[in-house]
XYZ file of C-alpha atoms in Angstrom:
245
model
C -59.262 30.631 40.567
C -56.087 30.300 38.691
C -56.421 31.724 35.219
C -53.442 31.305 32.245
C -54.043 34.960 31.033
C -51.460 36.587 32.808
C -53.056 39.943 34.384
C -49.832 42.135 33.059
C -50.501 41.750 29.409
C -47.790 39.859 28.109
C -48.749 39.020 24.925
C -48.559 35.735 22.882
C -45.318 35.580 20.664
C -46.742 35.702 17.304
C -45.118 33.578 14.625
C -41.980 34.988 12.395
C -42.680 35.769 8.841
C -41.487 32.749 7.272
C -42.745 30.233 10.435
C -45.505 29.257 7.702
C -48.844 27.377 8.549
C -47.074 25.324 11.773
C -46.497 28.358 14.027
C -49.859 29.790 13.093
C -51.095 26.728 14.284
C -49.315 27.192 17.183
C -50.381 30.019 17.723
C -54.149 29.976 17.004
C -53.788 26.653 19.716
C -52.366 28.622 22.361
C -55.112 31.546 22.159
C -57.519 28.922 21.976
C -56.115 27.244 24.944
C -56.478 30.396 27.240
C -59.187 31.933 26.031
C -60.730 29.087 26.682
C -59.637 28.333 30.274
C -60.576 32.076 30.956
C -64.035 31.662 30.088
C -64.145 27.787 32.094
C -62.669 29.012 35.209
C -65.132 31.461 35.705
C -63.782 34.895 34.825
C -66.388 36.143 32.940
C -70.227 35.637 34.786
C -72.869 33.353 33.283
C -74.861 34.988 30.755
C -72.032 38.022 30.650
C -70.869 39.690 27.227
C -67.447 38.344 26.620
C -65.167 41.770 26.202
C -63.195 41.626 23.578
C -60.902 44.568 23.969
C -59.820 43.898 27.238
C -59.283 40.264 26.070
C -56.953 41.448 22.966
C -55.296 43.083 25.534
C -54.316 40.852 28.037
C -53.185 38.154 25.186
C -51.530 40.807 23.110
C -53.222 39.938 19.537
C -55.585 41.905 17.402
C -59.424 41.341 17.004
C -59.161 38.857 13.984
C -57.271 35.886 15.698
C -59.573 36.676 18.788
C -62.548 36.268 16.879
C -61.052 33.055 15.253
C -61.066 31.543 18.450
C -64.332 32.525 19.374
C -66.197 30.676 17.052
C -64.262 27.282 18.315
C -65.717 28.239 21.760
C -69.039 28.496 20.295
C -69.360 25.949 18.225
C -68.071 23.804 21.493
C -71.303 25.144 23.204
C -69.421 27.440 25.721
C -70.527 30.978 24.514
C -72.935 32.038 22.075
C -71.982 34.698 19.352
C -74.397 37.608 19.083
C -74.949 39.289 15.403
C -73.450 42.446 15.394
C -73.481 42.428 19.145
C -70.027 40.311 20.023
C -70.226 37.058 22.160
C -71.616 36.304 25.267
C -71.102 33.266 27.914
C -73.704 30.586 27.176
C -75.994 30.378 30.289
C -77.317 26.610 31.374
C -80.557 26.478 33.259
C -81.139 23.631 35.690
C -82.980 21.469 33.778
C -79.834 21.916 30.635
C -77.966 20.767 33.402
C -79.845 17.835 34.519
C -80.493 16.741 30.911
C -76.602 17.498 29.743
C -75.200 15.623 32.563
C -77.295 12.890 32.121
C -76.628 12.424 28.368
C -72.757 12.519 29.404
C -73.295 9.946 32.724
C -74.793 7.600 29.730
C -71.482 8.193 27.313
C -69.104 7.697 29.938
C -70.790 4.987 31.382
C -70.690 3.410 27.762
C -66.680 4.262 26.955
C -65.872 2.654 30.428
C -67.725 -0.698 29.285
C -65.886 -0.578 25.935
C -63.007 0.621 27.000
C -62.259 -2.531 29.562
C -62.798 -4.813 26.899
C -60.049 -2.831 24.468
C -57.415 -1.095 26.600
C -54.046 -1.649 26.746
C -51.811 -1.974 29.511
C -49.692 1.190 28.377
C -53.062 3.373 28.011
C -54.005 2.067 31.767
C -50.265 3.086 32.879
C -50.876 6.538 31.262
C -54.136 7.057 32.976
C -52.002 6.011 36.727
C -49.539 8.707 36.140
C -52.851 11.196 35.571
C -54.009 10.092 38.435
C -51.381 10.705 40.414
C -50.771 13.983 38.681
C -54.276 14.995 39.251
C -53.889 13.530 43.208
C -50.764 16.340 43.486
C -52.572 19.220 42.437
C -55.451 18.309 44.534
C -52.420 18.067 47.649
C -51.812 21.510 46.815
C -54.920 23.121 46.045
C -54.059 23.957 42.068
C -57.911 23.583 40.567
C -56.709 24.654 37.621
C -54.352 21.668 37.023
C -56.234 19.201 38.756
C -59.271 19.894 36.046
C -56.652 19.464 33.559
C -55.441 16.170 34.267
C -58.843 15.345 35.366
C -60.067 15.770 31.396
C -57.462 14.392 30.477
C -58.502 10.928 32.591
C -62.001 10.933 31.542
C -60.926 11.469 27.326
C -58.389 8.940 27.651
C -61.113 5.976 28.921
C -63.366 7.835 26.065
C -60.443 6.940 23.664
C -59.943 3.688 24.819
C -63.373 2.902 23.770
C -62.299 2.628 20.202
C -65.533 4.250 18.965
C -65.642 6.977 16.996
C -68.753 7.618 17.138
C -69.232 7.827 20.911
C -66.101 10.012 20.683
C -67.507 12.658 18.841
C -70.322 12.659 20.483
C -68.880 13.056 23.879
C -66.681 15.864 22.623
C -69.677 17.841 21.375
C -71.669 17.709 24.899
C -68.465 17.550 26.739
C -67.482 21.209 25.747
C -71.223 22.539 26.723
C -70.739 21.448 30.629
C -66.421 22.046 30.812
C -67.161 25.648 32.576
C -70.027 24.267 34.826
C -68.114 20.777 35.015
C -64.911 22.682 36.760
C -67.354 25.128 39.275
C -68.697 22.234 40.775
C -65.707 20.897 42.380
C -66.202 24.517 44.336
C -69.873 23.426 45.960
C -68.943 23.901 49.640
C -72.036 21.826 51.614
C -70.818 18.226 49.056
C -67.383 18.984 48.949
C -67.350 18.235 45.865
C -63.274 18.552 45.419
C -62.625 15.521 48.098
C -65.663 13.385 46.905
C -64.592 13.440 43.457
C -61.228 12.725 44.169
C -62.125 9.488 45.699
C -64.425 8.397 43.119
C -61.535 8.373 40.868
C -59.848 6.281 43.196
C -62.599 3.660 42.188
C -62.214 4.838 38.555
C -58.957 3.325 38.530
C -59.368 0.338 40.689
C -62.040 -0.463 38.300
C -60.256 -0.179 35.202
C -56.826 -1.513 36.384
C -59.237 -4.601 36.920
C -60.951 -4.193 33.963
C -64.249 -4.433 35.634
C -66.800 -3.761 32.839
C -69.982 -3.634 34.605
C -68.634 -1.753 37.703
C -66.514 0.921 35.968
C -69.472 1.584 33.886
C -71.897 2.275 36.856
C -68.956 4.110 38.851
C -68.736 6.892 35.746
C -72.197 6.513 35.716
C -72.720 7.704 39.637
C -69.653 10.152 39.094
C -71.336 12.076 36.578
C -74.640 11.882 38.999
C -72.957 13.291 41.897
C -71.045 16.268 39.452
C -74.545 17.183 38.126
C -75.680 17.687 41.905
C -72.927 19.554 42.685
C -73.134 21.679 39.858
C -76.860 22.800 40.644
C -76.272 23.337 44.099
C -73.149 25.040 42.981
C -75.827 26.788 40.671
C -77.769 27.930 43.358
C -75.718 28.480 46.059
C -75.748 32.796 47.063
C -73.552 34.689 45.335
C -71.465 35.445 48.352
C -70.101 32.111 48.388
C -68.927 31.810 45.356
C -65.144 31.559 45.048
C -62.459 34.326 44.193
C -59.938 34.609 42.222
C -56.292 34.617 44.035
């Protein structure tokens, strides 16, 4: 699996003395950015203490900033800090799973519904060129942008609902599954990769049609079949998993 911590160490510019609050933005964004595409794609095992040396390392910052971005990833539900101990990945069982995924199956199901009754031609135009962003990494076998633009799709429609409230609360389970969200696509028996793919094929039929009721039971079905392929990605022998390259 791709990763966007380069394995050499080069470290994140940091921001000049006088770049003020804007480039430590910046730069807290882009350590929360890798870190936590490290810890979605897999690079650290389920249930594994997240090491922070070799982490501070590899991005070229100090503990603090590290730490910083920890507690984002925690309080998004992807690792769990340990007093005194550090932080560890958060490990789902399969009944989280089946519970999580169906709690996100009803929210997406819900912002497709909405968002065909509010969405604008110009938000349906920037969900095509996703799509056929996400269809070109898929051509050449680039997970790790694929799931990008693939997150990107299913936030946009959440947008598009114009409700706040089911934004939030997508965000806050949507964070909990991302890591087990972007393994699935790796179950080899479903082929997950190639079945998703088509299903947002339908996605954007639906929406380009602005087909209320059947966009709404297409997410619905999509987030179904990604919850099966996550547990039998869950359970499938360690052997099989994938590797990095």
């Amino acid at each position: 699996m791709k990763s966007t911590i380069p394995d050499t160490g080069v470290p994140i510019t940091p921001p000049s003395l006088n770049g003020g609050d804007r480039q430590e933005a910046s730069l807290h964004g882009e350590i929360l950015l890798r870190l936590r595409d490290y810890v979605v794609e897999g690079n650290i095992p389920e249930g594994g203490r997240v090491p922070e040396r070799q982490l501070c390392e590899m991005l070229g910052i100090s503990r603090t900033p590290l730490r910083e971005a920890l507690k984002v990833l925690a309080a998004e539900g992807l690792i769990e800090l340990l007093p005194n101990r550090g932080a560890r990945v958060r490990q789902l069982s399969q009944r989280d799973l089946e519970e999580l995924f169906d709690v996100m199956a009803g929210l997406e199901s819900l912002a497709g519904r909405l968002a065909c009754e509010a969405i604008t031609d110009a938000e349906i135009t920037a969900i095509e060129q996703l799509h056929y962003e996400m269809y070109g990494r898929y051509l050449h076998r680039d997970m790790h942008g694929y799931f990008q633009a693939n997150q990107r799709i299913h936030e946009s429609i959440v947008a598009a609902a114009r409700n706040e409230t089911l934004k939030a609360a997508y965000a806050n389970f949507a964070g909990r599954i991302r890591r087990i969200r972007y393994s699935a696509n790796f179950a080899r028996k479903r082929q997950r990769w190639a079945e998703a793919m088509r299903e947002h094929e339908a996605i954007l039929d639906a929406l380009r049609r602005r087909a209320a009721s059947e966009l709404s039971d297409i997410l619905f079905q999509h987030l179904r079949n990604k919850r099966a392929a996550a547990i039998e990605h869950l359970t499938e022998p360690r052997e099989d998993a994938p590797v990095s390259s």
